[in-house]
Short mmCIF file of C-alpha atoms in Angstrom, two decimals:
data_model
loop_
_atom_site.label_atom_id
_atom_site.label_comp_id
_atom_site.label_asym_id
_atom_site.label_seq_id
_atom_site.Cartn_x
_atom_site.Cartn_y
_atom_site.Cartn_z
CA MET A 1 82.91 133.24 125.03
CA TYR A 2 85.89 130.82 124.72
CA LEU A 3 88.30 131.91 127.38
CA PHE A 4 92.06 131.43 127.07
CA LEU A 5 94.18 132.28 130.17
CA VAL A 6 97.85 132.78 129.43
CA ARG A 7 100.85 133.64 131.47
CA HIS A 8 104.22 133.53 129.50
CA PHE A 9 105.83 133.82 126.04
CA ASN A 10 105.88 130.01 125.56
CA ASP A 11 102.28 129.31 126.09
CA ILE A 12 101.19 132.36 124.08
CA ASP A 13 103.28 130.96 121.16
CA HIS A 14 101.27 127.71 121.25
CA ILE A 15 97.89 129.12 122.14
CA THR A 16 97.74 131.99 119.71
CA PRO A 17 97.15 129.87 116.65
CA ILE A 18 94.14 128.25 118.21
CA ALA A 19 92.65 131.47 119.30
CA TRP A 20 93.15 132.88 115.81
CA LYS A 21 91.57 129.94 114.07
CA MET A 22 88.50 130.19 116.39
CA LYS A 23 88.03 133.85 115.83
CA THR A 24 88.51 133.39 112.07
CA ASP A 25 85.75 130.87 112.00
CA GLY A 26 83.35 133.23 113.91
CA TYR A 27 83.67 132.00 117.55
CA PRO A 28 83.77 134.66 120.38
CA VAL A 29 87.21 134.48 121.95
CA ALA A 30 88.97 136.23 124.71
CA VAL A 31 92.65 135.93 125.75
CA TYR A 32 93.44 137.19 129.34
CA CYS A 33 96.88 137.34 130.85
CA MET A 34 97.16 136.12 134.39
CA ASN A 35 100.71 137.18 134.75
CA PRO A 36 100.73 140.85 135.80
CA ARG A 37 104.58 140.84 134.94
CA TYR A 38 104.12 139.96 131.37
CA ASP A 39 104.26 142.81 128.89
CA ILE A 40 101.36 142.12 126.67
CA ALA A 41 101.44 145.40 124.77
CA ASN A 42 104.86 144.31 123.21
CA ASP A 43 103.79 140.85 122.32
CA TYR A 44 103.41 140.69 118.51
CA ARG A 45 101.01 137.67 118.69
CA LEU A 46 98.67 139.21 121.05
CA GLU A 47 98.57 142.43 119.06
CA PHE A 48 97.81 140.44 115.99
CA LEU A 49 94.95 138.76 117.83
CA LYS A 50 93.59 142.06 118.80
CA SER A 51 93.73 143.27 115.20
CA GLN A 52 91.57 140.27 114.33
CA GLY A 53 88.94 141.30 116.88
CA VAL A 54 90.02 139.00 119.67
CA VAL A 55 89.48 140.44 123.28
CA VAL A 56 93.13 140.62 124.70
CA ASP A 57 93.87 142.23 128.09
CA TYR A 58 95.21 141.73 131.63
CA LEU A 59 92.70 139.56 133.73
CA HIS A 60 93.01 141.54 136.94
CA PRO A 61 92.44 145.29 135.96
CA VAL A 62 89.42 144.30 133.70
CA TYR A 63 87.67 142.26 136.43
CA GLN A 64 88.68 144.63 139.28
CA GLN A 65 86.82 144.92 142.50
CA GLY A 66 85.71 147.87 144.72
CA GLY A 67 87.08 149.23 147.88
CA SER A 68 89.73 151.78 148.76
CA LEU A 69 92.22 149.18 149.82
CA TYR A 70 91.70 147.20 146.59
CA ARG A 71 92.26 150.38 144.61
CA PHE A 72 95.46 151.14 146.54
CA LEU A 73 96.92 147.65 146.01
CA GLN A 74 95.84 147.74 142.40
CA ARG A 75 97.96 151.13 141.97
CA LEU A 76 100.93 149.44 143.76
CA MET A 77 100.67 146.43 141.31
CA ASN A 78 100.39 148.56 138.26
CA LYS A 79 103.36 150.74 139.21
CA GLY A 80 105.83 148.01 139.99
CA TYR A 81 104.51 144.77 138.66
CA CYS A 82 101.85 144.96 136.10
CA GLY A 83 102.87 144.81 132.38
CA LYS A 84 106.54 145.40 133.18
CA PRO A 85 109.54 143.11 132.66
CA ASN A 86 111.41 141.70 135.56
CA VAL A 87 112.91 144.71 137.34
CA TRP A 88 115.38 142.63 139.26
CA ALA A 89 116.66 141.08 135.93
CA ILE A 90 117.05 144.58 134.61
CA TRP A 91 118.88 145.75 137.62
CA ALA A 92 121.18 142.54 137.61
CA HIS A 93 121.94 142.69 133.86
CA ASN A 94 121.28 146.30 132.69
CA ARG A 95 124.36 147.52 130.69
CA ARG A 96 123.15 151.17 130.67
CA ARG A 97 124.36 153.71 133.13
CA ALA A 98 121.63 154.57 135.78
CA SER A 99 121.83 156.21 139.15
CA ILE A 100 121.86 153.87 142.24
CA SER A 101 118.73 155.72 143.47
CA SER A 102 116.95 155.05 140.26
CA LYS A 103 117.58 151.31 140.52
CA ILE A 104 116.73 151.25 144.05
CA SER A 105 113.43 152.85 143.30
CA GLU A 106 112.63 150.55 140.46
CA HIS A 107 113.36 147.57 142.75
CA LEU A 108 111.37 148.86 145.66
CA ASP A 109 108.38 149.44 143.25
CA TRP A 110 108.78 145.90 142.12
CA ILE A 111 108.77 144.60 145.76
CA ALA A 112 105.68 146.48 146.47
CA GLY A 113 103.98 145.36 143.45
CA LYS A 114 104.84 141.61 144.16
CA PHE A 115 103.46 142.11 147.67
CA ALA A 116 100.36 143.69 146.55
CA TYR A 117 99.69 140.97 143.94
CA LYS A 118 100.13 138.11 146.57
CA PHE A 119 97.80 139.93 148.99
CA MET A 120 95.15 140.42 146.31
CA ARG A 121 95.32 136.68 145.24
CA LYS A 122 94.61 135.74 148.85
CA PHE A 123 91.89 137.95 149.68
CA TYR A 124 90.38 139.18 146.35
CA TYR A 125 91.11 136.75 143.53
CA HIS A 126 89.12 133.93 145.00
CA THR A 127 86.56 131.42 143.67
CA GLY A 128 83.79 133.92 143.85
CA TRP A 129 85.71 136.38 141.82
CA ALA A 130 86.51 133.70 139.23
CA ARG A 131 82.79 132.57 139.09
CA SER A 132 81.73 136.22 138.55
CA ILE A 133 84.09 136.40 135.43
CA LEU A 134 82.74 133.04 134.07
CA GLU A 135 79.22 134.45 134.46
CA GLN A 136 79.97 137.81 132.84
CA THR A 137 81.66 136.34 129.90
CA ASP A 138 79.24 133.53 129.60
CA ALA A 139 82.24 131.34 129.37
CA LYS A 140 81.81 128.08 127.46
CA VAL A 141 85.15 126.65 128.03
CA VAL A 142 88.25 127.90 130.03
CA CYS A 143 91.71 126.92 128.34
CA PHE A 144 94.98 127.14 130.23
CA ASP A 145 98.46 125.87 129.14
CA TYR A 146 100.30 123.23 131.08
CA VAL A 147 100.27 125.16 134.25
CA MET A 148 100.34 124.17 137.89
CA PRO A 149 96.98 124.69 139.53
CA ARG A 150 98.55 126.52 142.48
CA LEU A 151 100.02 129.28 140.22
CA TYR A 152 98.41 132.64 139.58
CA VAL A 153 94.71 132.38 139.79
CA VAL A 154 94.28 128.95 138.27
CA ASP A 155 93.07 127.26 141.28
CA ALA A 156 90.18 129.82 141.68
CA PHE A 157 89.17 129.31 138.15
CA LEU A 158 89.32 125.58 138.40
CA LYS A 159 87.11 125.60 141.55
CA ALA A 160 84.64 128.12 140.00
CA ALA A 161 84.48 126.20 136.68
CA LYS A 162 83.81 122.92 138.49
CA GLU A 163 80.85 124.51 140.40
CA MET A 164 79.41 125.87 137.14
CA SER A 165 80.14 122.67 135.11
CA VAL A 166 82.27 124.79 132.67
CA PRO A 167 84.83 122.49 131.08
CA THR A 168 88.55 123.28 131.78
CA LEU A 169 91.28 122.37 129.23
CA SER A 170 95.01 122.11 129.55
CA LEU A 171 96.70 122.88 126.10
CA PRO A 172 100.32 122.36 125.30
CA HIS A 173 102.99 124.92 125.65
CA GLY A 174 105.58 123.03 123.93
CA ILE A 175 106.35 119.67 122.35
CA GLN A 176 107.44 116.50 123.99
CA LEU A 177 110.74 115.53 122.37
CA TYR A 178 112.53 114.00 125.27
CA THR A 179 112.27 110.16 125.36
CA ASN A 180 114.04 109.47 128.57
CA GLU A 181 112.19 109.18 131.88
CA VAL A 182 113.96 112.08 133.83
CA THR A 183 115.08 115.11 131.95
CA LYS A 184 115.27 117.50 134.97
CA PRO A 185 114.93 117.06 138.70
CA LYS A 186 111.27 118.25 138.77
CA SER A 187 110.27 115.72 136.13
CA THR A 188 108.49 113.27 138.44
CA ASP A 189 105.24 111.36 138.21
CA THR A 190 103.89 112.95 141.24
CA ARG A 191 104.49 116.50 140.01
CA ARG A 192 102.88 115.67 136.60
CA PHE A 193 99.80 114.18 138.22
CA THR A 194 99.34 117.23 140.44
CA LYS A 195 99.76 119.45 137.42
CA PHE A 196 97.20 117.72 135.19
CA ASN A 197 94.78 115.73 137.11
CA ARG A 198 92.32 118.60 138.02
CA PHE A 199 91.59 119.61 134.48
CA ASP A 200 88.70 117.99 132.61
CA PHE A 201 90.45 117.73 129.38
CA ILE A 202 94.07 117.58 128.28
CA VAL A 203 95.49 118.07 124.88
CA ALA A 204 98.77 116.34 124.10
CA PRO A 205 100.75 117.23 120.98
CA ASN A 206 101.85 113.57 120.47
CA GLN A 207 101.47 110.06 121.66
CA LEU A 208 104.69 110.15 123.60
CA ARG A 209 103.37 112.97 125.78
CA LYS A 210 100.13 111.17 126.36
CA GLU A 211 101.97 107.98 127.42
CA ILE A 212 104.10 109.89 129.91
CA LEU A 213 101.04 111.41 131.53
CA ILE A 214 99.12 108.11 131.70
CA GLN A 215 102.31 106.60 133.36
CA SER A 216 102.05 109.50 135.94
CA GLY A 217 98.48 108.36 136.85
CA VAL A 218 96.49 110.84 134.77
CA ALA A 219 93.36 109.20 133.26
CA GLY A 220 93.96 108.24 129.73
CA ALA A 221 90.37 109.21 128.74
CA LYS A 222 91.09 112.75 129.66
CA ILE A 223 94.02 113.06 127.31
CA HIS A 224 93.59 113.70 123.45
CA VAL A 225 96.42 113.77 120.88
CA LEU A 226 95.89 116.71 118.37
CA GLY A 227 99.44 117.60 117.19
CA SER A 228 101.17 120.93 117.48
CA ALA A 229 99.19 124.18 116.76
CA ARG A 230 102.42 126.19 116.97
CA TYR A 231 104.30 124.26 114.29
CA CYS A 232 101.38 123.19 111.96
CA GLY A 233 101.81 124.54 108.39
CA GLU A 234 98.90 126.83 108.53
CA TRP A 235 100.17 128.78 111.35
CA LEU A 236 103.85 128.80 110.11
CA GLU A 237 102.65 130.55 107.02
CA GLN A 238 100.61 133.02 108.92
CA ASN A 239 103.26 133.70 111.52
CA LYS A 240 105.79 134.39 108.76
CA LYS A 241 103.58 137.24 107.76
CA ILE A 242 103.28 138.93 111.06
CA VAL A 243 106.49 138.25 112.98
CA PRO A 244 108.69 141.38 113.47
CA LYS A 245 111.82 141.46 111.49
CA VAL A 246 115.13 142.26 113.19
CA MET A 247 117.70 140.27 111.37
CA GLU A 248 116.88 141.30 107.87
CA ASN A 249 116.95 144.96 108.87
CA ASN A 250 120.52 144.56 110.26
CA GLY A 251 121.49 143.01 106.82
CA SER A 252 124.19 140.25 106.46
CA SER A 253 126.46 140.70 103.47
CA SER A 254 129.23 138.41 104.59
CA GLY A 255 128.08 135.63 102.42
CA LYS A 256 129.07 133.19 105.01
CA LEU A 257 127.18 130.13 106.33
CA LYS A 258 124.60 131.56 108.76
CA VAL A 259 124.37 129.36 111.95
CA VAL A 260 122.09 129.67 115.05
CA LEU A 261 122.80 127.81 118.21
CA MET A 262 119.44 127.35 120.12
CA SER A 263 120.47 126.48 123.76
CA SER A 264 118.22 124.31 125.94
CA LYS A 265 117.49 125.06 129.54
CA PRO A 266 120.66 124.21 131.65
CA GLN A 267 118.64 122.44 134.24
CA CYS A 268 117.77 119.76 131.55
CA SER A 269 120.95 117.90 132.12
CA MET A 270 122.96 120.30 130.11
CA ASP A 271 126.73 120.25 130.12
CA VAL A 272 127.33 123.94 130.51
CA VAL A 273 131.15 123.76 130.27
CA ARG A 274 130.98 121.99 127.00
CA LEU A 275 128.25 124.36 125.83
CA MET A 276 130.61 127.41 126.44
CA ASP A 277 133.44 125.50 124.61
CA THR A 278 131.04 124.94 121.70
CA VAL A 279 130.32 128.81 121.72
CA GLY A 280 133.99 129.30 121.57
CA ILE A 281 134.37 126.92 118.48
CA LEU A 282 131.56 128.64 116.65
CA ALA A 283 133.05 132.09 117.30
CA ASP A 284 136.51 130.89 115.98
CA LEU A 285 135.22 129.41 112.73
CA GLU A 286 135.81 132.08 110.24
CA GLU A 287 133.73 130.32 107.60
CA ILE A 288 130.51 130.86 109.49
CA GLU A 289 128.38 133.75 110.85
CA ALA A 290 127.02 132.33 114.05
CA CYS A 291 124.88 133.64 116.96
CA VAL A 292 123.29 132.08 120.02
CA LYS A 293 119.80 132.28 121.47
CA PRO A 294 119.33 131.17 125.17
CA HIS A 295 116.22 129.25 126.02
CA THR A 296 113.37 131.49 126.85
CA ARG A 297 113.15 129.68 130.22
CA THR A 298 116.83 129.70 131.08
CA GLY A 299 115.85 131.42 134.23
CA GLY A 300 118.62 132.48 136.61
CA ASN A 301 121.21 130.74 134.46
CA LYS A 302 121.14 133.40 131.72
CA ASP A 303 124.35 134.97 133.08
CA ILE A 304 126.40 132.20 131.52
CA PHE A 305 125.85 133.98 128.30
CA ASP A 306 127.07 137.46 129.43
CA ASP A 307 130.71 137.19 128.27
CA ILE A 308 130.51 135.02 125.20
CA HIS A 309 132.23 135.88 121.92
CA LEU A 310 129.06 135.41 119.83
CA PRO A 311 126.20 137.70 119.37
CA ASN A 312 123.34 136.91 122.02
CA VAL A 313 120.11 137.23 120.10
CA SER A 314 117.73 136.71 122.93
CA HIS A 315 115.86 139.75 121.32
CA VAL A 316 115.23 138.12 118.13
CA LEU A 317 112.19 135.78 117.78
CA THR A 318 113.01 132.15 117.14
CA ALA A 319 110.71 132.13 114.00
CA GLU A 320 112.79 134.85 112.42
CA LEU A 321 116.01 133.21 113.39
CA CYS A 322 114.81 129.88 111.76
CA GLU A 323 114.01 131.88 108.56
CA TRP A 324 117.33 133.78 108.58
CA SER A 325 119.59 130.86 109.37
CA ASP A 326 121.21 128.44 106.88
CA VAL A 327 121.71 125.82 109.71
CA MET A 328 120.11 125.37 113.04
CA LEU A 329 122.02 123.87 115.98
CA VAL A 330 119.60 122.42 118.61
CA VAL A 331 119.96 120.35 121.86
CA GLY A 332 116.32 119.88 123.21
CA SER A 333 114.64 122.76 121.64
CA SER A 334 111.45 122.07 119.74
CA VAL A 335 112.62 124.71 117.19
CA ILE A 336 114.13 121.59 115.40
CA THR A 337 110.65 120.98 114.20
CA GLU A 338 110.35 124.34 112.48
CA ALA A 339 113.77 124.02 110.89
CA LEU A 340 113.00 120.59 109.43
CA MET A 341 109.64 121.97 108.12
CA ARG A 342 111.48 124.78 106.40
CA GLY A 343 114.03 122.41 104.95
CA LYS A 344 116.86 123.75 107.03
CA PRO A 345 119.73 121.38 107.99
CA ALA A 346 119.25 120.56 111.70
CA LEU A 347 122.40 119.54 113.80
CA TYR A 348 121.50 117.93 116.97
CA LEU A 349 124.27 118.37 119.51
CA LYS A 350 123.80 115.09 121.53
CA TYR A 351 127.06 115.50 123.32
CA LEU A 352 125.77 118.59 125.22
CA HIS A 353 123.23 116.72 127.41
CA THR A 354 122.51 113.23 128.93
CA ASN A 355 118.88 113.04 127.50
CA THR A 356 117.59 111.17 124.42
CA THR A 357 115.12 112.66 121.99
CA LEU A 358 112.77 111.66 119.28
CA PRO A 359 114.49 113.25 116.28
CA GLU A 360 117.64 111.33 116.93
CA GLU A 361 115.67 108.11 117.59
CA MET A 362 113.78 108.64 114.21
CA GLY A 363 116.81 109.56 112.24
CA ALA A 364 115.40 112.91 111.46
CA CYS A 365 118.48 115.10 112.10
CA TRP A 366 122.19 115.18 111.92
CA THR A 367 123.36 113.78 115.29
CA ILE A 368 126.68 115.29 116.44
CA HIS A 369 128.52 113.34 119.08
CA ASN A 370 131.46 115.67 119.90
CA GLU A 371 133.11 119.17 118.91
CA ILE A 372 135.15 117.69 116.09
CA GLU A 373 132.06 116.29 114.33
CA LEU A 374 130.45 119.69 114.82
CA LYS A 375 133.23 121.56 113.17
CA ASP A 376 133.52 119.03 110.27
CA ALA A 377 129.78 119.24 109.68
CA LEU A 378 129.68 122.95 109.42
CA LEU A 379 132.53 123.11 107.15
CA SER A 380 130.83 120.45 105.05
CA LEU A 381 127.56 122.31 104.94
CA ASN A 382 129.56 125.57 104.09
CA ALA A 383 130.67 123.78 100.90
CA ASP A 384 127.07 122.30 100.20
CA LYS A 385 124.01 123.14 102.28
CA THR A 386 121.95 120.27 100.67
CA GLN A 387 124.15 117.32 101.83
CA VAL A 388 123.00 116.00 105.11
CA PRO A 389 123.18 112.38 106.46
CA TYR A 390 119.49 111.85 107.20
CA ASP A 391 116.68 110.88 104.84
CA GLU A 392 113.77 112.93 103.78
CA LYS A 393 111.46 109.99 104.57
CA ASN A 394 112.56 110.25 108.16
CA ILE A 395 111.64 113.92 108.32
CA VAL A 396 108.25 113.16 106.93
CA LYS A 397 107.67 110.57 109.64
CA PHE A 398 108.86 112.90 112.28
CA ILE A 399 106.69 115.67 111.17
CA SER A 400 103.62 113.45 110.98
CA GLU A 401 104.26 112.27 114.56
CA ILE A 402 105.19 115.58 116.08
CA VAL A 403 103.14 118.28 114.28
CA ASN A 404 100.24 116.21 113.17
CA GLY A 405 99.94 113.98 116.20
CA GLY A 406 100.51 110.78 114.17
CA ALA A 407 97.97 111.56 111.57
CA ALA A 408 99.66 112.77 108.40
CA SER A 409 96.62 114.58 106.84
CA ARG A 410 95.37 116.01 110.12
CA ASP A 411 93.90 119.57 109.88
CA VAL A 412 95.68 120.41 113.23
CA LEU A 413 93.97 123.94 113.89
CA GLY A 414 90.58 122.50 112.68
CA ASP A 415 90.75 119.61 115.07
CA TYR A 416 91.72 121.80 117.95
CA GLU A 417 88.69 124.06 117.19
CA LYS A 418 86.37 121.01 116.84
CA PHE A 419 87.60 119.55 120.06
CA ILE A 420 87.22 122.84 122.16
CA VAL A 421 83.83 123.58 120.72
CA GLY A 422 82.75 119.88 121.34
CA CYS A 423 83.83 120.28 125.02
CA THR A 424 81.04 122.71 125.84
CA SER A 425 78.58 119.80 126.26
CA ASN A 426 80.94 118.63 129.02
CA THR A 427 81.22 115.28 127.30
CA GLN A 428 84.22 114.04 125.49
CA PRO A 429 84.02 114.92 121.81
#
């Protein structure tokens, strides 16, 4: 069995295409969620994998242990923590009227579930437990995303896999687009080395990511550039067939230019004040129909979008937004890749952060330096959506580098499959 251990929306986005490809080609694949808070039942990608015959489930309930204490803690975790969204966030941001006692009850359940999970991690989900799972599944390879070994049960699996000589892989959960050295406070060489060094193999989507990891002290022989599974053409076409549709059901008969602002994480050197000013500009432009989607890892900063004058489309999947829109506004989001592959104008709002990016350096986007340029660009596109100030050849070069890992004719998913299968010999393919 080829095991994929996932935890969040983002890594599932990038790992699903690989699991799908391997299952399609007849390899036994299982995807287990390490995060008891993630709602796998409402994840369309995991449901798709299940429909294709992939084993998909929470890791902990499937491989539970005996004993009355364990069963009690398991019930606590299931009630308040497992498979549910963040209850604290619901309490903080819920617009519905609910009783105080109901909210308190939900929060207490969540606290109990969190305590139970921490206790079980320490006393039950240890190396021996992980080893038994590897033995039961006859694991050939264990694939993670770019996750810190100290999180969830990653450390236990890394130790067990090492004891059993089962290769461990770290697969991308995004694309490296930032070219400056420090994009956020946690971006340090020490942190990157700690995150990646214990894995046997690391897959980088592009050469830029590989160079950053090598600079951090990770051995270059471990790192292999294979492109982006999430944005390769094969998966974009498949994803288009299965992504749930929300925007088309709502309908848009305004005839206006449809614009989506994809916000980056505020912690990535974002100018939040100017971001809010930009939202106001978009709301005031009568010629366009605009909406905003906060980054899926905005975290505790999500409240900045509570009182804006634009529709907050956090509930709509990025893939659908990219298809629905006429124009995508991006800062550091990798969705610029899909926008360019779909032939959509991509406006890069450089003035909203202090970072530098590959698309701007490669001339593969419309770089906007201030709010006046943004307004003028949108009015221009409203008149003619085909007129953009960047060349098609630059887009081709960008896609070759970002999606295909520098090899224009690469079979991205095929190469991922070959690499993962090749790792079973515990030698570098």
